């Protein structure tokens, strides 16, 4: 059991309209991995909270759905967020994109809420799980890049990415690259994974990984 981060909270957001689809399967695997490691994790479906897109807030109010609950009560308190989405036209699903777009209504504008929201948006750990029909490695690169840029913008750490392939519901389990196992491992190690993103001025050691301690033996004493 992972006890290094007992108070960390992982939020898994599924942006597919299918409850039994491949994106949901990746999210469920990550959830199982996180829970097995002792991490407090929750999986939510964006369809349950988002019913409309972002309007022009100068002339209309935010849609009367449950997005505020999702964003304020679940996303902001989370220490880590795993985004699970199918690949639609080489981008994320409309539900997933709307999740990011709708946040504008909370961090823009005047008053105390935008400042509180921006303070809680930064410094998270982020992960991505995508499901596609194509095995083509470049199919998901646009989504990967978008999450990378969101992480950069919010001073967050993009710590892991899983790509599973399947068309029929649940077919991702047949992917020989074993993305469900990779998703479970991502969930289990979400807060323990080493993260580095160097700049030219970044102080750093010569080695990336700490060397395992060498075994020492003393005469008459077991090593």
PDB file of C-alpha atoms in Angstrom:
ATOM      1  CA  UNK A   1       0.000   0.000   0.000  1.00  0.00           C
ATOM      2  CA  UNK A   2       1.240   3.478  -0.881  1.00  0.00           C
ATOM      3  CA  UNK A   3       1.385   5.466   2.344  1.00  0.00           C
ATOM      4  CA  UNK A   4       3.651   8.249   1.059  1.00  0.00           C
ATOM      5  CA  UNK A   5       0.701  10.505   0.226  1.00  0.00           C
ATOM      6  CA  UNK A   6      -2.168   9.393   2.475  1.00  0.00           C
ATOM      7  CA  UNK A   7      -4.067  12.671   2.158  1.00  0.00           C
ATOM      8  CA  UNK A   8      -3.763  13.159  -1.597  1.00  0.00           C
ATOM      9  CA  UNK A   9      -6.985  13.143  -3.583  1.00  0.00           C
ATOM     10  CA  UNK A  10      -7.170  11.886  -7.162  1.00  0.00           C
ATOM     11  CA  UNK A  11     -10.075  12.883  -9.405  1.00  0.00           C
ATOM     12  CA  UNK A  12     -10.715  10.818 -12.553  1.00  0.00           C
ATOM     13  CA  UNK A  13     -12.847  12.589 -15.147  1.00  0.00           C
ATOM     14  CA  UNK A  14     -14.329  10.545 -17.990  1.00  0.00           C
ATOM     15  CA  UNK A  15     -15.256  12.576 -21.048  1.00  0.00           C
ATOM     16  CA  UNK A  16     -16.990   9.815 -22.991  1.00  0.00           C
ATOM     17  CA  UNK A  17     -20.793   9.571 -23.266  1.00  0.00           C
ATOM     18  CA  UNK A  18     -20.444   5.782 -22.911  1.00  0.00           C
ATOM     19  CA  UNK A  19     -20.484   4.423 -19.380  1.00  0.00           C
ATOM     20  CA  UNK A  20     -19.079   1.101 -20.597  1.00  0.00           C
ATOM     21  CA  UNK A  21     -16.739   2.424 -23.279  1.00  0.00           C
ATOM     22  CA  UNK A  22     -12.996   2.194 -23.558  1.00  0.00           C
ATOM     23  CA  UNK A  23     -12.293   5.578 -21.960  1.00  0.00           C
ATOM     24  CA  UNK A  24     -14.407   4.556 -18.980  1.00  0.00           C
ATOM     25  CA  UNK A  25     -12.517   1.250 -18.801  1.00  0.00           C
ATOM     26  CA  UNK A  26      -9.206   3.109 -18.629  1.00  0.00           C
ATOM     27  CA  UNK A  27     -10.599   5.346 -15.895  1.00  0.00           C
ATOM     28  CA  UNK A  28     -11.932   2.363 -13.940  1.00  0.00           C
ATOM     29  CA  UNK A  29      -8.529   0.652 -14.141  1.00  0.00           C
ATOM     30  CA  UNK A  30      -6.823   3.779 -12.840  1.00  0.00           C
ATOM     31  CA  UNK A  31      -9.391   4.003 -10.049  1.00  0.00           C
ATOM     32  CA  UNK A  32      -8.734   0.405  -9.017  1.00  0.00           C
ATOM     33  CA  UNK A  33      -4.998   0.972  -9.059  1.00  0.00           C
ATOM     34  CA  UNK A  34      -5.301   4.120  -6.958  1.00  0.00           C
ATOM     35  CA  UNK A  35      -7.600   2.524  -4.395  1.00  0.00           C
ATOM     36  CA  UNK A  36      -5.353  -0.530  -4.122  1.00  0.00           C
ATOM     37  CA  UNK A  37      -2.475   1.825  -3.345  1.00  0.00           C
ATOM     38  CA  UNK A  38      -4.454   3.565  -0.595  1.00  0.00           C
ATOM     39  CA  UNK A  39      -5.125   6.770  -2.550  1.00  0.00           C
ATOM     40  CA  UNK A  40      -8.461   8.538  -2.089  1.00  0.00           C
ATOM     41  CA  UNK A  41      -9.840   8.505  -5.629  1.00  0.00           C
ATOM     42  CA  UNK A  42     -13.145   9.394  -7.281  1.00  0.00           C
ATOM     43  CA  UNK A  43     -14.326   8.776 -10.846  1.00  0.00           C
ATOM     44  CA  UNK A  44     -16.932  11.085 -12.380  1.00  0.00           C
ATOM     45  CA  UNK A  45     -18.541  11.302 -15.811  1.00  0.00           C
ATOM     46  CA  UNK A  46     -18.604  14.758 -17.354  1.00  0.00           C
ATOM     47  CA  UNK A  47     -22.001  14.051 -18.924  1.00  0.00           C
ATOM     48  CA  UNK A  48     -23.535  14.067 -15.450  1.00  0.00           C
ATOM     49  CA  UNK A  49     -22.483  17.678 -14.882  1.00  0.00           C
ATOM     50  CA  UNK A  50     -22.121  19.462 -18.224  1.00  0.00           C
ATOM     51  CA  UNK A  51     -25.159  20.069 -20.402  1.00  0.00           C
ATOM     52  CA  UNK A  52     -24.056  23.063 -22.468  1.00  0.00           C
ATOM     53  CA  UNK A  53     -21.075  24.973 -23.792  1.00  0.00           C
ATOM     54  CA  UNK A  54     -19.629  28.268 -22.607  1.00  0.00           C
ATOM     55  CA  UNK A  55     -21.789  31.227 -23.754  1.00  0.00           C
ATOM     56  CA  UNK A  56     -20.752  34.827 -24.203  1.00  0.00           C
ATOM     57  CA  UNK A  57     -20.808  35.785 -20.534  1.00  0.00           C
ATOM     58  CA  UNK A  58     -21.149  39.475 -21.414  1.00  0.00           C
ATOM     59  CA  UNK A  59     -24.649  38.785 -22.676  1.00  0.00           C
ATOM     60  CA  UNK A  60     -25.724  35.568 -20.957  1.00  0.00           C
ATOM     61  CA  UNK A  61     -25.299  33.778 -17.675  1.00  0.00           C
ATOM     62  CA  UNK A  62     -23.552  30.447 -17.279  1.00  0.00           C
ATOM     63  CA  UNK A  63     -25.754  27.425 -18.116  1.00  0.00           C
ATOM     64  CA  UNK A  64     -27.951  26.145 -15.302  1.00  0.00           C
ATOM     65  CA  UNK A  65     -26.380  22.703 -15.024  1.00  0.00           C
ATOM     66  CA  UNK A  66     -24.048  21.103 -12.478  1.00  0.00           C
ATOM     67  CA  UNK A  67     -20.724  22.351 -13.810  1.00  0.00           C
ATOM     68  CA  UNK A  68     -20.098  24.625 -10.836  1.00  0.00           C
ATOM     69  CA  UNK A  69     -20.450  21.651  -8.500  1.00  0.00           C
ATOM     70  CA  UNK A  70     -18.017  19.638 -10.603  1.00  0.00           C
ATOM     71  CA  UNK A  71     -15.448  22.396 -10.832  1.00  0.00           C
ATOM     72  CA  UNK A  72     -15.669  23.955  -7.376  1.00  0.00           C
ATOM     73  CA  UNK A  73     -16.452  20.907  -5.224  1.00  0.00           C
ATOM     74  CA  UNK A  74     -14.510  18.191  -7.037  1.00  0.00           C
ATOM     75  CA  UNK A  75     -11.850  19.610  -9.344  1.00  0.00           C
ATOM     76  CA  UNK A  76     -10.437  22.410  -7.218  1.00  0.00           C
ATOM     77  CA  UNK A  77      -9.972  20.326  -4.021  1.00  0.00           C
ATOM     78  CA  UNK A  78      -8.254  17.506  -5.936  1.00  0.00           C
ATOM     79  CA  UNK A  79      -4.480  17.197  -5.741  1.00  0.00           C
ATOM     80  CA  UNK A  80      -4.346  15.209  -8.963  1.00  0.00           C
ATOM     81  CA  UNK A  81      -6.648  14.897 -11.974  1.00  0.00           C
ATOM     82  CA  UNK A  82      -6.673  12.161 -14.603  1.00  0.00           C
ATOM     83  CA  UNK A  83      -8.485  13.103 -17.812  1.00  0.00           C
ATOM     84  CA  UNK A  84      -9.949  10.141 -19.728  1.00  0.00           C
ATOM     85  CA  UNK A  85     -11.256  10.861 -23.211  1.00  0.00           C
ATOM     86  CA  UNK A  86     -11.919   9.153 -26.502  1.00  0.00           C
ATOM     87  CA  UNK A  87     -10.223  10.605 -29.557  1.00  0.00           C
ATOM     88  CA  UNK A  88     -12.782  12.337 -31.750  1.00  0.00           C
ATOM     89  CA  UNK A  89     -11.377  13.794 -34.979  1.00  0.00           C
ATOM     90  CA  UNK A  90      -7.870  13.727 -33.459  1.00  0.00           C
ATOM     91  CA  UNK A  91      -8.908  15.809 -30.492  1.00  0.00           C
ATOM     92  CA  UNK A  92     -10.561  15.345 -27.127  1.00  0.00           C
ATOM     93  CA  UNK A  93     -14.301  14.833 -26.814  1.00  0.00           C
ATOM     94  CA  UNK A  94     -16.626  17.838 -26.726  1.00  0.00           C
ATOM     95  CA  UNK A  95     -17.466  17.050 -23.096  1.00  0.00           C
ATOM     96  CA  UNK A  96     -13.793  17.161 -22.155  1.00  0.00           C
ATOM     97  CA  UNK A  97     -13.113  20.375 -24.034  1.00  0.00           C
ATOM     98  CA  UNK A  98     -16.204  21.956 -22.469  1.00  0.00           C
ATOM     99  CA  UNK A  99     -14.856  21.086 -19.026  1.00  0.00           C
ATOM    100  CA  UNK A 100     -11.805  23.271 -19.642  1.00  0.00           C
ATOM    101  CA  UNK A 101     -13.733  26.017 -21.460  1.00  0.00           C
ATOM    102  CA  UNK A 102     -16.397  26.357 -18.781  1.00  0.00           C
ATOM    103  CA  UNK A 103     -13.786  27.045 -16.092  1.00  0.00           C
ATOM    104  CA  UNK A 104     -13.482  30.539 -17.589  1.00  0.00           C
ATOM    105  CA  UNK A 105     -16.672  31.586 -15.820  1.00  0.00           C
ATOM    106  CA  UNK A 106     -14.982  30.960 -12.459  1.00  0.00           C
ATOM    107  CA  UNK A 107     -11.459  32.313 -12.891  1.00  0.00           C
ATOM    108  CA  UNK A 108     -12.256  35.378 -15.013  1.00  0.00           C
ATOM    109  CA  UNK A 109     -13.940  38.532 -13.840  1.00  0.00           C
ATOM    110  CA  UNK A 110     -13.814  40.587 -10.678  1.00  0.00           C
ATOM    111  CA  UNK A 111     -14.251  39.850  -7.006  1.00  0.00           C
ATOM    112  CA  UNK A 112     -12.757  37.335  -4.602  1.00  0.00           C
ATOM    113  CA  UNK A 113     -13.832  34.121  -6.354  1.00  0.00           C
ATOM    114  CA  UNK A 114     -11.520  34.403  -9.382  1.00  0.00           C
ATOM    115  CA  UNK A 115      -8.475  34.864  -7.166  1.00  0.00           C
ATOM    116  CA  UNK A 116      -9.414  31.937  -4.919  1.00  0.00           C
ATOM    117  CA  UNK A 117     -10.094  29.769  -7.945  1.00  0.00           C
ATOM    118  CA  UNK A 118      -6.788  30.592  -9.637  1.00  0.00           C
ATOM    119  CA  UNK A 119      -4.903  29.813  -6.451  1.00  0.00           C
ATOM    120  CA  UNK A 120      -6.486  26.356  -6.320  1.00  0.00           C
ATOM    121  CA  UNK A 121      -6.123  25.645 -10.035  1.00  0.00           C
ATOM    122  CA  UNK A 122      -2.333  25.697  -9.909  1.00  0.00           C
ATOM    123  CA  UNK A 123       0.138  23.098  -8.730  1.00  0.00           C
ATOM    124  CA  UNK A 124      -1.847  19.939  -9.441  1.00  0.00           C
ATOM    125  CA  UNK A 125      -0.605  16.633 -10.826  1.00  0.00           C
ATOM    126  CA  UNK A 126      -2.224  15.847 -14.167  1.00  0.00           C
ATOM    127  CA  UNK A 127      -2.547  12.665 -16.183  1.00  0.00           C
ATOM    128  CA  UNK A 128      -4.179  11.623 -19.432  1.00  0.00           C
ATOM    129  CA  UNK A 129      -5.764   8.423 -20.717  1.00  0.00           C
ATOM    130  CA  UNK A 130      -7.057   8.311 -24.287  1.00  0.00           C
ATOM    131  CA  UNK A 131      -8.863   5.642 -26.269  1.00  0.00           C
ATOM    132  CA  UNK A 132      -8.828   5.471 -30.049  1.00  0.00           C
ATOM    133  CA  UNK A 133      -9.721   3.107 -32.876  1.00  0.00           C
ATOM    134  CA  UNK A 134      -6.420   3.770 -34.630  1.00  0.00           C
ATOM    135  CA  UNK A 135      -3.077   2.361 -33.563  1.00  0.00           C
ATOM    136  CA  UNK A 136      -1.368   5.301 -35.265  1.00  0.00           C
ATOM    137  CA  UNK A 137       0.857   6.810 -32.525  1.00  0.00           C
ATOM    138  CA  UNK A 138       0.245  10.377 -33.671  1.00  0.00           C
ATOM    139  CA  UNK A 139      -3.533  10.171 -33.277  1.00  0.00           C
ATOM    140  CA  UNK A 140      -3.399  11.447 -29.701  1.00  0.00           C
ATOM    141  CA  UNK A 141      -0.583  13.973 -29.970  1.00  0.00           C
ATOM    142  CA  UNK A 142      -2.904  16.980 -30.233  1.00  0.00           C
ATOM    143  CA  UNK A 143      -4.555  16.054 -26.937  1.00  0.00           C
ATOM    144  CA  UNK A 144      -1.222  15.351 -25.282  1.00  0.00           C
ATOM    145  CA  UNK A 145       0.020  18.755 -26.362  1.00  0.00           C
ATOM    146  CA  UNK A 146      -3.110  20.489 -25.064  1.00  0.00           C
ATOM    147  CA  UNK A 147      -2.731  18.888 -21.630  1.00  0.00           C
ATOM    148  CA  UNK A 148       0.973  19.774 -21.643  1.00  0.00           C
ATOM    149  CA  UNK A 149       0.148  23.398 -22.325  1.00  0.00           C
ATOM    150  CA  UNK A 150      -2.594  23.453 -19.698  1.00  0.00           C
ATOM    151  CA  UNK A 151      -0.082  22.025 -17.216  1.00  0.00           C
ATOM    152  CA  UNK A 152       2.473  24.669 -18.167  1.00  0.00           C
ATOM    153  CA  UNK A 153      -0.096  27.465 -17.882  1.00  0.00           C
ATOM    154  CA  UNK A 154      -1.257  26.343 -14.429  1.00  0.00           C
ATOM    155  CA  UNK A 155       2.197  25.405 -13.099  1.00  0.00           C
ATOM    156  CA  UNK A 156       1.055  21.801 -12.848  1.00  0.00           C
ATOM    157  CA  UNK A 157       2.949  18.540 -13.416  1.00  0.00           C
ATOM    158  CA  UNK A 158       1.916  16.298 -16.327  1.00  0.00           C
ATOM    159  CA  UNK A 159       3.027  12.974 -14.846  1.00  0.00           C
ATOM    160  CA  UNK A 160       1.620  10.244 -17.083  1.00  0.00           C
ATOM    161  CA  UNK A 161      -0.107   9.289 -20.322  1.00  0.00           C
ATOM    162  CA  UNK A 162      -1.817   6.075 -21.416  1.00  0.00           C
ATOM    163  CA  UNK A 163      -3.125   5.312 -24.921  1.00  0.00           C
ATOM    164  CA  UNK A 164      -5.433   2.340 -25.411  1.00  0.00           C
ATOM    165  CA  UNK A 165      -6.809   1.107 -28.716  1.00  0.00           C
ATOM    166  CA  UNK A 166     -10.226  -0.441 -29.278  1.00  0.00           C
ATOM    167  CA  UNK A 167     -13.464   0.180 -31.135  1.00  0.00           C
ATOM    168  CA  UNK A 168     -16.074  -2.104 -29.579  1.00  0.00           C
ATOM    169  CA  UNK A 169     -17.026  -1.275 -26.009  1.00  0.00           C
ATOM    170  CA  UNK A 170     -14.414  -2.689 -23.678  1.00  0.00           C
ATOM    171  CA  UNK A 171     -12.197  -3.843 -26.550  1.00  0.00           C
ATOM    172  CA  UNK A 172      -9.321  -1.857 -25.089  1.00  0.00           C
ATOM    173  CA  UNK A 173      -8.777  -4.897 -22.840  1.00  0.00           C
ATOM    174  CA  UNK A 174      -7.560  -6.793 -25.934  1.00  0.00           C
ATOM    175  CA  UNK A 175      -4.873  -4.219 -26.768  1.00  0.00           C
ATOM    176  CA  UNK A 176      -1.599  -6.201 -26.549  1.00  0.00           C
ATOM    177  CA  UNK A 177       0.168  -3.174 -25.068  1.00  0.00           C
ATOM    178  CA  UNK A 178      -1.972  -3.729 -21.960  1.00  0.00           C
ATOM    179  CA  UNK A 179      -3.235  -0.157 -21.479  1.00  0.00           C
ATOM    180  CA  UNK A 180      -5.565  -1.200 -18.659  1.00  0.00           C
ATOM    181  CA  UNK A 181      -2.570  -2.420 -16.686  1.00  0.00           C
ATOM    182  CA  UNK A 182      -0.729   0.793 -17.526  1.00  0.00           C
ATOM    183  CA  UNK A 183      -3.735   2.844 -16.364  1.00  0.00           C
ATOM    184  CA  UNK A 184      -3.892   0.899 -13.103  1.00  0.00           C
ATOM    185  CA  UNK A 185      -0.188   1.548 -12.548  1.00  0.00           C
ATOM    186  CA  UNK A 186      -0.696   5.238 -13.333  1.00  0.00           C
ATOM    187  CA  UNK A 187      -3.453   5.421 -10.731  1.00  0.00           C
ATOM    188  CA  UNK A 188      -1.354   3.612  -8.135  1.00  0.00           C
ATOM    189  CA  UNK A 189       1.738   5.793  -8.655  1.00  0.00           C
ATOM    190  CA  UNK A 190       0.049   9.093  -9.502  1.00  0.00           C
ATOM    191  CA  UNK A 191       1.571  10.970  -6.568  1.00  0.00           C
ATOM    192  CA  UNK A 192       4.798   8.991  -6.341  1.00  0.00           C
ATOM    193  CA  UNK A 193       6.066   9.253  -9.914  1.00  0.00           C
ATOM    194  CA  UNK A 194       9.229  11.220 -10.445  1.00  0.00           C
ATOM    195  CA  UNK A 195       8.544  14.387 -12.409  1.00  0.00           C
ATOM    196  CA  UNK A 196      11.179  16.565 -14.042  1.00  0.00           C
ATOM    197  CA  UNK A 197      10.888  19.360 -16.596  1.00  0.00           C
ATOM    198  CA  UNK A 198      14.215  21.108 -16.922  1.00  0.00           C
ATOM    199  CA  UNK A 199      15.071  24.629 -17.997  1.00  0.00           C
ATOM    200  CA  UNK A 200      18.562  25.819 -18.860  1.00  0.00           C
ATOM    201  CA  UNK A 201      18.926  27.331 -15.389  1.00  0.00           C
ATOM    202  CA  UNK A 202      17.540  24.330 -13.479  1.00  0.00           C
ATOM    203  CA  UNK A 203      19.993  22.917 -10.891  1.00  0.00           C
ATOM    204  CA  UNK A 204      20.163  19.170 -11.332  1.00  0.00           C
ATOM    205  CA  UNK A 205      22.238  16.173 -10.482  1.00  0.00           C
ATOM    206  CA  UNK A 206      24.142  14.211 -13.120  1.00  0.00           C
ATOM    207  CA  UNK A 207      21.999  11.116 -12.644  1.00  0.00           C
ATOM    208  CA  UNK A 208      18.225  10.904 -13.113  1.00  0.00           C
ATOM    209  CA  UNK A 209      17.591   7.927 -10.827  1.00  0.00           C
ATOM    210  CA  UNK A 210      19.073   7.405  -7.415  1.00  0.00           C
ATOM    211  CA  UNK A 211      21.403   4.436  -7.387  1.00  0.00           C
ATOM    212  CA  UNK A 212      20.328   1.460  -5.315  1.00  0.00           C
ATOM    213  CA  UNK A 213      22.400   1.185  -2.115  1.00  0.00           C
ATOM    214  CA  UNK A 214      25.207  -1.297  -2.526  1.00  0.00           C
ATOM    215  CA  UNK A 215      25.218  -4.326  -0.284  1.00  0.00           C
ATOM    216  CA  UNK A 216      27.984  -4.228   2.284  1.00  0.00           C
ATOM    217  CA  UNK A 217      29.294  -7.238   4.072  1.00  0.00           C
ATOM    218  CA  UNK A 218      31.190  -7.424   7.315  1.00  0.00           C
ATOM    219  CA  UNK A 219      33.086 -10.558   8.268  1.00  0.00           C
ATOM    220  CA  UNK A 220      30.841 -12.713  10.398  1.00  0.00           C
ATOM    221  CA  UNK A 221      27.736 -10.578   9.688  1.00  0.00           C
ATOM    222  CA  UNK A 222      25.068 -11.307   7.117  1.00  0.00           C
ATOM    223  CA  UNK A 223      24.766  -8.568   4.494  1.00  0.00           C
TER     224      UNK A 223
END
